[in-house]
Amino acid sequence: MGTVTTLPHFIIFPFMSHGHTIPLLHLATLLRHRFVAVTIFTTPGNAPSIRDYLRDVSISIIELPFPKDVQGIPPGVENTEKLPSMSSFGQFAGATKLMQPLFEQALSALQHPAPTCVISDAFLGWTQESAEKFGIPRYHFFGISVFATTLYQLIGIERPHADTVSLDEPFTFSSFPWLKFTRNDFEPPFGDLEPKGPAVDFMLEQGISFAKSRGMISNSFYKLEPRFIDYFNQHLGPKSWCIGPLCLAKKPKTVALSQDDNKHETWIQWLNNKLADGRPVLYVAFGTQAEVSAEQIQEIAKGLELSKACFLWVTRQNNVLEHLAGLEERVKNRGLIVREWVDQNEVLRHKSIKGFLSHCGWNSVLESICAKVPILALPFMAEQHLNARMVTEEIEVGLRIMPRDGSVRGFVEAEEVEKRVRELMEGEKGERVRKKVKEVGENAEEAMKEGGSSWSTLGLLIDDACAGKL
């Protein structure tokens, strides 16, 4: 008699934030192509956009209600993009723990096929306990570079900053002496000499679940950061499975304006015109989470104006838009401000785009590399300052905008923005990083192709999960 083989069944639970969710949807798509059944857990408020993204893929979605009456979280808010301030992040992340009983109830109902493993965001550490109850392995997804993950762990273990007097005094890590950091490169309070507070307590709690998990899934590829991946796997762990860049899972669209497509007509036509005129364009976007002061936004705008460069600035943040009033009029036809959601991959892959002024969120870094567009780094929060170091000093695919007082968290003046924009778009340094990002982008494509490092690692991860039932 023949045996009936059931498909592996992977449970994916993204954190309720756009930048955390999209890579895991890319991963879900890749798993389906490898004959893995996938069920995604989310909340009712996040489900419609997930369903829309996955409309061409056969993936189950289970909705769990987001906890009500959470202090500091307005009613109806189920995604960090809608928080009144990032100061409410701790209450939001803590509230997800209240979903654990319903998550486990839903897991117990999934029998055909039964779950093989759980892949959940690193911020959902409580899912580790749930996976253990069901005797299945859990992998945590950490949506940042292995570079940043390694350094955040090492600053707590080695404490190389212990003898520094100021936040901007440089120090090095013994294992990576060629790189210099300051305490300001680490998000407060993690660069403090004695870090404490709710954020530290939260990450310590997640760290316990990291250590218990079967492994860490990383949106990266081996050739991008080999020294840090090897170090992490040999000295820190649990094992990092590098299966990215996940943005390459989605076949990029060819950006062209057809007569029957008016959805993005304004910005595509504008870029098409710049391409026809032979005028390179700088793409400007700072994500959805960074809280940038009005004075800083105005200074960036002034710098772009002085640079004489063509630029496309995408933002939906009202507090940013209100400080850009009049900019388009002053720069006439060489600057366009887009106030709607756009597919960043589409923008970056338009042939007119020759640079990306970016906050250095990890998804944006990878998308820029994959589009072979060099980065002009202007970080604001989270691990973005470490990403900026990586982009400009370690892999050398971009240039850095530096604040006036030398502190990485200082105020950036218009003259510095103007200078660096010109350098990236017209100068020799710009040509050098443009050449390097082309090489790194080709390495990314190779990693994701059949037989490439990330393609092979995903196959090994599937095998590991199937063998790893507890």
PDB file of C-alpha atoms in Angstrom, residues 11-14 41 64 96-97 99-100 103-104 107 117-134 136-141 206 209 213:
ATOM      1  CA  ILE A  11       2.260  29.139  10.362  1.00  0.00           C
ATOM      2  CA  ILE A  12       3.344  32.745   9.771  1.00  0.00           C
ATOM      3  CA  PHE A  13       2.523  35.491  12.251  1.00  0.00           C
ATOM      4  CA  PRO A  14       3.824  38.957  11.274  1.00  0.00           C
ATOM      5  CA  PHE A  41      -2.328  35.044  11.354  1.00  0.00           C
ATOM      6  CA  LEU A  64      -7.581  37.243  15.608  1.00  0.00           C
ATOM      7  CA  THR A  96      -0.228  41.421  21.500  1.00  0.00           C
ATOM      8  CA  LYS A  97       0.421  39.003  24.408  1.00  0.00           C
ATOM      9  CA  MET A  99      -3.831  37.328  21.779  1.00  0.00           C
ATOM     10  CA  GLN A 100      -2.032  34.182  22.936  1.00  0.00           C
ATOM     11  CA  PHE A 103      -3.804  31.992  18.823  1.00  0.00           C
ATOM     12  CA  GLU A 104      -3.437  28.651  20.578  1.00  0.00           C
ATOM     13  CA  LEU A 107      -3.677  26.402  16.202  1.00  0.00           C
ATOM     14  CA  CYS A 117       6.296  25.059  12.562  1.00  0.00           C
ATOM     15  CA  VAL A 118       5.636  28.667  13.537  1.00  0.00           C
ATOM     16  CA  ILE A 119       7.482  31.566  11.921  1.00  0.00           C
ATOM     17  CA  SER A 120       6.681  34.685  13.906  1.00  0.00           C
ATOM     18  CA  ASP A 121       8.079  38.160  14.210  1.00  0.00           C
ATOM     19  CA  ALA A 122      10.786  38.606  16.832  1.00  0.00           C
ATOM     20  CA  PHE A 123       8.499  41.081  18.636  1.00  0.00           C
ATOM     21  CA  LEU A 124       5.917  38.315  19.160  1.00  0.00           C
ATOM     22  CA  GLY A 125       8.118  36.379  21.561  1.00  0.00           C
ATOM     23  CA  TRP A 126       5.144  34.850  23.368  1.00  0.00           C
ATOM     24  CA  THR A 127       4.518  32.629  20.319  1.00  0.00           C
ATOM     25  CA  GLN A 128       7.585  30.613  21.405  1.00  0.00           C
ATOM     26  CA  GLU A 129       5.629  29.278  24.374  1.00  0.00           C
ATOM     27  CA  SER A 130       2.659  28.517  22.131  1.00  0.00           C
ATOM     28  CA  ALA A 131       4.799  26.536  19.685  1.00  0.00           C
ATOM     29  CA  GLU A 132       6.311  24.540  22.539  1.00  0.00           C
ATOM     30  CA  LYS A 133       2.814  23.606  23.764  1.00  0.00           C
ATOM     31  CA  PHE A 134       2.089  22.087  20.362  1.00  0.00           C
ATOM     32  CA  ILE A 136       6.519  22.241  16.967  1.00  0.00           C
ATOM     33  CA  PRO A 137       9.589  24.416  16.323  1.00  0.00           C
ATOM     34  CA  ARG A 138       9.357  28.192  16.182  1.00  0.00           C
ATOM     35  CA  TYR A 139      11.643  30.389  14.105  1.00  0.00           C
ATOM     36  CA  HIS A 140      11.763  34.093  14.836  1.00  0.00           C
ATOM     37  CA  PHE A 141      11.907  36.575  11.979  1.00  0.00           C
ATOM     38  CA  GLN A 206      12.186  38.833  23.528  1.00  0.00           C
ATOM     39  CA  SER A 209      12.399  33.676  23.372  1.00  0.00           C
ATOM     40  CA  SER A 213      13.704  29.364  19.209  1.00  0.00           C
TER      41      SER A 213
END
